[in-house]
Tab-separated table of C-alpha atoms in Angstrom:
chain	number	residue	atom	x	y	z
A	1	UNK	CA	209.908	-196.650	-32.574
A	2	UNK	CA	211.501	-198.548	-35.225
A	3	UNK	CA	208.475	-200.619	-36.119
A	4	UNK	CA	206.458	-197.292	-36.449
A	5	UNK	CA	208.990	-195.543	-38.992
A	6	UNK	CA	206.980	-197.224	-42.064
A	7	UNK	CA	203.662	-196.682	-41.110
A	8	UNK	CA	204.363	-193.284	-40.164
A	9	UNK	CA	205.887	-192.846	-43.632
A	10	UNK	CA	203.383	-194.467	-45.517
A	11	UNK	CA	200.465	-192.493	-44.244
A	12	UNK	CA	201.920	-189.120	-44.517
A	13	UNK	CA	202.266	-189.643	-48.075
A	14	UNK	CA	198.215	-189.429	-48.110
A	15	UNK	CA	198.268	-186.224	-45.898
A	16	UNK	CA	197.760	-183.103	-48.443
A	17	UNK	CA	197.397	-180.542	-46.631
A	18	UNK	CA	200.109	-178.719	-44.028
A	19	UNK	CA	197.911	-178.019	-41.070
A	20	UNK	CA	196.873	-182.098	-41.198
A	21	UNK	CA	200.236	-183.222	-41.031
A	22	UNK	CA	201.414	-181.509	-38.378
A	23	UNK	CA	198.390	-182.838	-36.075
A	24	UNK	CA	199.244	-185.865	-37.076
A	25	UNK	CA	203.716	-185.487	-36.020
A	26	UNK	CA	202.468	-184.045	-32.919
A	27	UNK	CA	200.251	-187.069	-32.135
A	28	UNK	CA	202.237	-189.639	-33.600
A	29	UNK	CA	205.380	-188.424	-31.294
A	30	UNK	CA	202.788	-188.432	-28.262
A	31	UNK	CA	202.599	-192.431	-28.090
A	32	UNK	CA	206.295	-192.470	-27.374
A	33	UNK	CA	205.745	-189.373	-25.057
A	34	UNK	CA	207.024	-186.475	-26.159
A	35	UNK	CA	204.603	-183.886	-26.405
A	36	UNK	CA	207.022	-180.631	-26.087
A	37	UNK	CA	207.631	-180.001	-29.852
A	38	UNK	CA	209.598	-177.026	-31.951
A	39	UNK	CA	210.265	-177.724	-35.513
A	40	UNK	CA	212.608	-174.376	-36.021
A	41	UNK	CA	213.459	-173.336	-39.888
A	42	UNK	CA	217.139	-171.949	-39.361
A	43	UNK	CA	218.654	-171.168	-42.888
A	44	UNK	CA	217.326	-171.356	-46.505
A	45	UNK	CA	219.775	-170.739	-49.416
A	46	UNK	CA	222.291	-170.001	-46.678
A	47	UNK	CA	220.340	-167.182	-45.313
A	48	UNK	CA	218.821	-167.046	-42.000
A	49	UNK	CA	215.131	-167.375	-42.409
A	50	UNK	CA	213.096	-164.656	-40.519
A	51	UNK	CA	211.345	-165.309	-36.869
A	52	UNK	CA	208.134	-164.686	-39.192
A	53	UNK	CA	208.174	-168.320	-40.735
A	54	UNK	CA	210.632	-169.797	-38.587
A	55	UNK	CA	208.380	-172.190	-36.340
A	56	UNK	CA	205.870	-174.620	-38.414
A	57	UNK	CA	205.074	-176.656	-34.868
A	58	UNK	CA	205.533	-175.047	-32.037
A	59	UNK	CA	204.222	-176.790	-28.573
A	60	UNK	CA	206.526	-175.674	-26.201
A	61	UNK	CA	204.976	-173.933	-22.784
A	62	UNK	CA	203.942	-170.233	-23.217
A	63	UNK	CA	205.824	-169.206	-20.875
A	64	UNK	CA	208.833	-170.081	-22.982
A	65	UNK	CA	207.514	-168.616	-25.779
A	66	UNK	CA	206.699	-164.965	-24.679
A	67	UNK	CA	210.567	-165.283	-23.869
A	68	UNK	CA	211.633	-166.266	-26.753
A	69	UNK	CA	209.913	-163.229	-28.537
A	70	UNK	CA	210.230	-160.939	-25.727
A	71	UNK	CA	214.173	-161.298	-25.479
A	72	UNK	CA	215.057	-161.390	-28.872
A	73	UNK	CA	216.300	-164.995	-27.959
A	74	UNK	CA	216.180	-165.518	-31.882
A	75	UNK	CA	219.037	-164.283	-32.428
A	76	UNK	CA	221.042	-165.534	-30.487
A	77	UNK	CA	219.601	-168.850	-30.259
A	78	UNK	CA	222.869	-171.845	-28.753
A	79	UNK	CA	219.881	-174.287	-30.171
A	80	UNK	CA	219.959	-173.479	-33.363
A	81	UNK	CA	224.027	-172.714	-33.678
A	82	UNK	CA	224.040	-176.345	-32.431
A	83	UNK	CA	222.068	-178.151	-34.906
A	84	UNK	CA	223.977	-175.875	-37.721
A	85	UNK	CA	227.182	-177.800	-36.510
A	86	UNK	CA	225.803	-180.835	-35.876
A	87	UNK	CA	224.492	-183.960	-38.419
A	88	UNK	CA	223.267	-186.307	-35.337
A	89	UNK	CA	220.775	-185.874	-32.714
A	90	UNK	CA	222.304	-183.885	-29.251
A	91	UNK	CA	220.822	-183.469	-25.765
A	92	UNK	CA	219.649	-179.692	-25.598
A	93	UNK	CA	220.975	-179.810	-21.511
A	94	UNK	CA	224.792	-180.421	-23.057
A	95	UNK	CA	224.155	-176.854	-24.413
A	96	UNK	CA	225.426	-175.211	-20.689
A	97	UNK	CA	228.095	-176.826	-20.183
A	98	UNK	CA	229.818	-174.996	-22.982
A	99	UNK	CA	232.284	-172.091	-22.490
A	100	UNK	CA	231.755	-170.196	-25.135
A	101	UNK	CA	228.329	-169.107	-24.135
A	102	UNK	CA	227.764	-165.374	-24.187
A	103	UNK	CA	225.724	-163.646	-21.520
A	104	UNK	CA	222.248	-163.548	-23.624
A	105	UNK	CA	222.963	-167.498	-24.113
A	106	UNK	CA	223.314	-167.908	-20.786
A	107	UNK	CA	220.062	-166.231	-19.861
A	108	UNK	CA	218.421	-168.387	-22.837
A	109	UNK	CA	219.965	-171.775	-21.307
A	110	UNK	CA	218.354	-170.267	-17.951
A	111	UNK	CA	214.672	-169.692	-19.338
A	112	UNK	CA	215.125	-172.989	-21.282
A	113	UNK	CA	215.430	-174.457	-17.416
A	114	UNK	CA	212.778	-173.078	-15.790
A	115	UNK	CA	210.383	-173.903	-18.851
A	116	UNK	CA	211.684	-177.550	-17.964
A	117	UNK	CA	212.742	-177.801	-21.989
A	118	UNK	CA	216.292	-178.612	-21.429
A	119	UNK	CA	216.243	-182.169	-20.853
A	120	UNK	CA	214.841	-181.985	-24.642
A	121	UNK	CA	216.742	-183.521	-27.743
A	122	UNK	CA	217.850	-181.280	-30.870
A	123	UNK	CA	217.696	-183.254	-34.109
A	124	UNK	CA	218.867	-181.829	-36.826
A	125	UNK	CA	216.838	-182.239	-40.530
A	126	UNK	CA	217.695	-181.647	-43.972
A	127	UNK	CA	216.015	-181.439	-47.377
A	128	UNK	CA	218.449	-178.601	-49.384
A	129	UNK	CA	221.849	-177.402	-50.340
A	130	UNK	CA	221.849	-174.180	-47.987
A	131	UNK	CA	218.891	-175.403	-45.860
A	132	UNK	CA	218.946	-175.867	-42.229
A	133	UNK	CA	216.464	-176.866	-39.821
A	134	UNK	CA	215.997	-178.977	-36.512
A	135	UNK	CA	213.531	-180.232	-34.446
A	136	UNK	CA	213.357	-179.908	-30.706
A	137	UNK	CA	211.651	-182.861	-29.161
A	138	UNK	CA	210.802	-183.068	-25.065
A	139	UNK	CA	208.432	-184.477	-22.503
A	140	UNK	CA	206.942	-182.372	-20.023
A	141	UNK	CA	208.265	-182.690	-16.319
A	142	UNK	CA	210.720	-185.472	-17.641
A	143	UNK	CA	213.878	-185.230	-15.241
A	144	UNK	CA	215.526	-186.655	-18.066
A	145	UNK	CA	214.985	-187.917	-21.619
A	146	UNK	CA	217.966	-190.514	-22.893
A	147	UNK	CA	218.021	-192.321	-25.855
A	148	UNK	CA	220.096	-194.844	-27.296
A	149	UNK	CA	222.016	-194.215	-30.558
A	150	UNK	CA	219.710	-196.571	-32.372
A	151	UNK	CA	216.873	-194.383	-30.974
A	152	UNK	CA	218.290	-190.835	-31.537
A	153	UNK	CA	219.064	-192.156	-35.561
A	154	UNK	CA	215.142	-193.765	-35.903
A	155	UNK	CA	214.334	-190.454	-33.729
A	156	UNK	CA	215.939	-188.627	-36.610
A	157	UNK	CA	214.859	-190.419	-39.466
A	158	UNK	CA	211.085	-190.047	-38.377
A	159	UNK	CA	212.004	-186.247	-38.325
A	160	UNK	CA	213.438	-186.037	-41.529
A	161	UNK	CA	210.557	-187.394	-43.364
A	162	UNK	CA	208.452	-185.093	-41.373
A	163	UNK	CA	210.846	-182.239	-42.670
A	164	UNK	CA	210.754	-183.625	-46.156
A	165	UNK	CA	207.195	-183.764	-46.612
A	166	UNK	CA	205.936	-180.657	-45.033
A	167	UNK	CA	208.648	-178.939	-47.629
A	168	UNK	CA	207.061	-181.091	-50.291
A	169	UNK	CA	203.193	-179.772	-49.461
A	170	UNK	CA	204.530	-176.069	-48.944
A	171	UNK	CA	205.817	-175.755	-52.148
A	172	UNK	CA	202.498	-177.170	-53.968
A	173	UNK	CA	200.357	-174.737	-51.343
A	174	UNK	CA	201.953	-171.381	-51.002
A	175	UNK	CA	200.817	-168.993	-47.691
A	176	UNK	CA	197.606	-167.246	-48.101
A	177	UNK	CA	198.421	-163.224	-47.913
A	178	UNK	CA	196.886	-162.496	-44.688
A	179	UNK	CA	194.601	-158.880	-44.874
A	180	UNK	CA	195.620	-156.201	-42.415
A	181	UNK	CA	192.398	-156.770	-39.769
A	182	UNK	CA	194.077	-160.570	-39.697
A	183	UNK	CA	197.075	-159.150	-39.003
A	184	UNK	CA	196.098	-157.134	-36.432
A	185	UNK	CA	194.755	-159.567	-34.811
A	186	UNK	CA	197.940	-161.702	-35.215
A	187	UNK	CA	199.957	-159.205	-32.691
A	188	UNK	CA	197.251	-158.819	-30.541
A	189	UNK	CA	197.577	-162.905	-30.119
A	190	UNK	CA	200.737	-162.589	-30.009
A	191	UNK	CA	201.093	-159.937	-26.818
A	192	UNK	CA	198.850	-162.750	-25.145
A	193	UNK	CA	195.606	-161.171	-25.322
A	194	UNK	CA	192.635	-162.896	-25.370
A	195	UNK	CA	189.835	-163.179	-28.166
A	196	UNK	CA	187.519	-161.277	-25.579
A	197	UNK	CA	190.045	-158.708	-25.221
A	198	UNK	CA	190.728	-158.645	-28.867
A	199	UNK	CA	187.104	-157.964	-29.479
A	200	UNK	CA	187.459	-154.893	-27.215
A	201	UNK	CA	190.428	-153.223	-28.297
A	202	UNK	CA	189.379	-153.739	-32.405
A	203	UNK	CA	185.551	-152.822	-31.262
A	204	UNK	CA	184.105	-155.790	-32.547
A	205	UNK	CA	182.188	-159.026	-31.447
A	206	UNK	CA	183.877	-161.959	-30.367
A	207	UNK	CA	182.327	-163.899	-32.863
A	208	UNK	CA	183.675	-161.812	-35.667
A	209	UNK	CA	187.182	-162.508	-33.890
A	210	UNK	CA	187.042	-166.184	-33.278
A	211	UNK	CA	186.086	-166.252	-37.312
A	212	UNK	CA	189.004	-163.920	-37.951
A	213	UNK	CA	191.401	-166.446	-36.245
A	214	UNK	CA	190.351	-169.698	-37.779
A	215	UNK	CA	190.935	-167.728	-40.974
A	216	UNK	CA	193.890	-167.450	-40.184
A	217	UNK	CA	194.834	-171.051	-38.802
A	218	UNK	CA	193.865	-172.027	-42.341
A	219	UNK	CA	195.535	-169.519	-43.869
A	220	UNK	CA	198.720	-169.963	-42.356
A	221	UNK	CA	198.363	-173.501	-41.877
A	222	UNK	CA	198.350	-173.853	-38.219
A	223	UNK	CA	196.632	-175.159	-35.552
A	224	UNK	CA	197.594	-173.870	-32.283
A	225	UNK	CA	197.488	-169.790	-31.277
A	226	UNK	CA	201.286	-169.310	-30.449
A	227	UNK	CA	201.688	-170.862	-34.175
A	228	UNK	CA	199.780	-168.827	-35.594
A	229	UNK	CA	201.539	-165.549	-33.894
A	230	UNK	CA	205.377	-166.800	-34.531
A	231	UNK	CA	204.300	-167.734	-38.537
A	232	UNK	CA	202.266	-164.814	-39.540
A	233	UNK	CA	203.309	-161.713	-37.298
């Protein structure tokens, strides 16, 4: 990994646009096999940043997801206390074996099992006074995923650039204000349905849909459905 930090530096600094260089992370982290990804915005200016604009990569299972939205795991979220205390790199599965966990964190530590994201890593990223986020990285049906400190750190450092320069596009591009039919369509994704079953309940084609949606991806600057759902809903 540590003869890849400089290349993957260099050519993100030629990636412009926000949507770009997050297919590029996700495949970049892929050749060392992780392809379970969460890059979770926890605090800006000291204030915890809405569930809205909290998740600029998300590839974590579905199943997970709908969970996470459906149980309000958000706030509550042992993941994201973590990476608030910590400055290094933890293994997520260390989460259950603390004490202090309250009944809705236990529940979350058990739907983080059967997803099969708790042998994942938390790394912790920084770019702000008052800013926290973190990065969960994981490899599907991986028993376990260890590291060695040299790893977790060049693990880290390959996440902090990826922090750093999605922060630096954002602020050049702002979001796109999405129109209400786009929205609409947002929570309709969101509760899982279908573009065919979008096109029913809004009485329109599927093709008008499917245009509505990659609207949106550009808009919001995603690429993936559940993205698009957790950023602009």
């Amino acid at each position: 990994m540590r003869d890849d930090i400089d290349a993957f530096i260099q050519d993100t600094l030629y990636i412009t646009e926000r949507a770009a260089l997050k297919r590029y992370f996700i495949e970049f982290m892929k050749q060392y096999g992780f392809d379970m990804i969460s890059y979770h915005y926890v605090a800006d200016n000291f204030r915890k940043i809405p569930i809205e604009t909290a998740f600029p990569i998300n590839t974590l299972p579905a199943s997970w997801n709908e969970a996470y939205i459906e149980s309000d795991y958000f706030e509550i979220d042992p993941v994201a206390e973590e990476a608030r205390k910590n400055a290094l790199p933890f293994y997520i599965a260390e989460i259950a074996t603390r004490s202090n966990l309250t009944p809705e964190q236990m529940s979350f530590v058990e739907d983080l099992d059967a997803a099969g994201i708790h042998n994942s890593i938390g790394v912790p990223v920084y770019a702000r006074p008052g800013e926290i986020a973190h990065f969960c990285i994981g490899k599907r049906g991986a028993k376990e995923v260890k590291l060695s400190r040299a790893g977790l750190l060049e693990l880290q450092a390959i996440c902090q650039h990826m922090h750093i320069r999605y922060n630096e596009i954002t602020e050049k591009k702002p979001v796109q204000k999405l129109s209400v039919r786009e929205l609409q369509v947002l929570e309709l994704i969101a509760r899982g349905k279908s573009n065919a079953s979008i096109s029913t309940v809004l009485g329109v084609s599927p093709n008008t849909i499917d245009t509505i949606v990659r609207r949106c991806f550009e808009k919001l600057g995603v690429s993936s459905r559940v993205e698009a759902a957790l950023t602009g809903v």
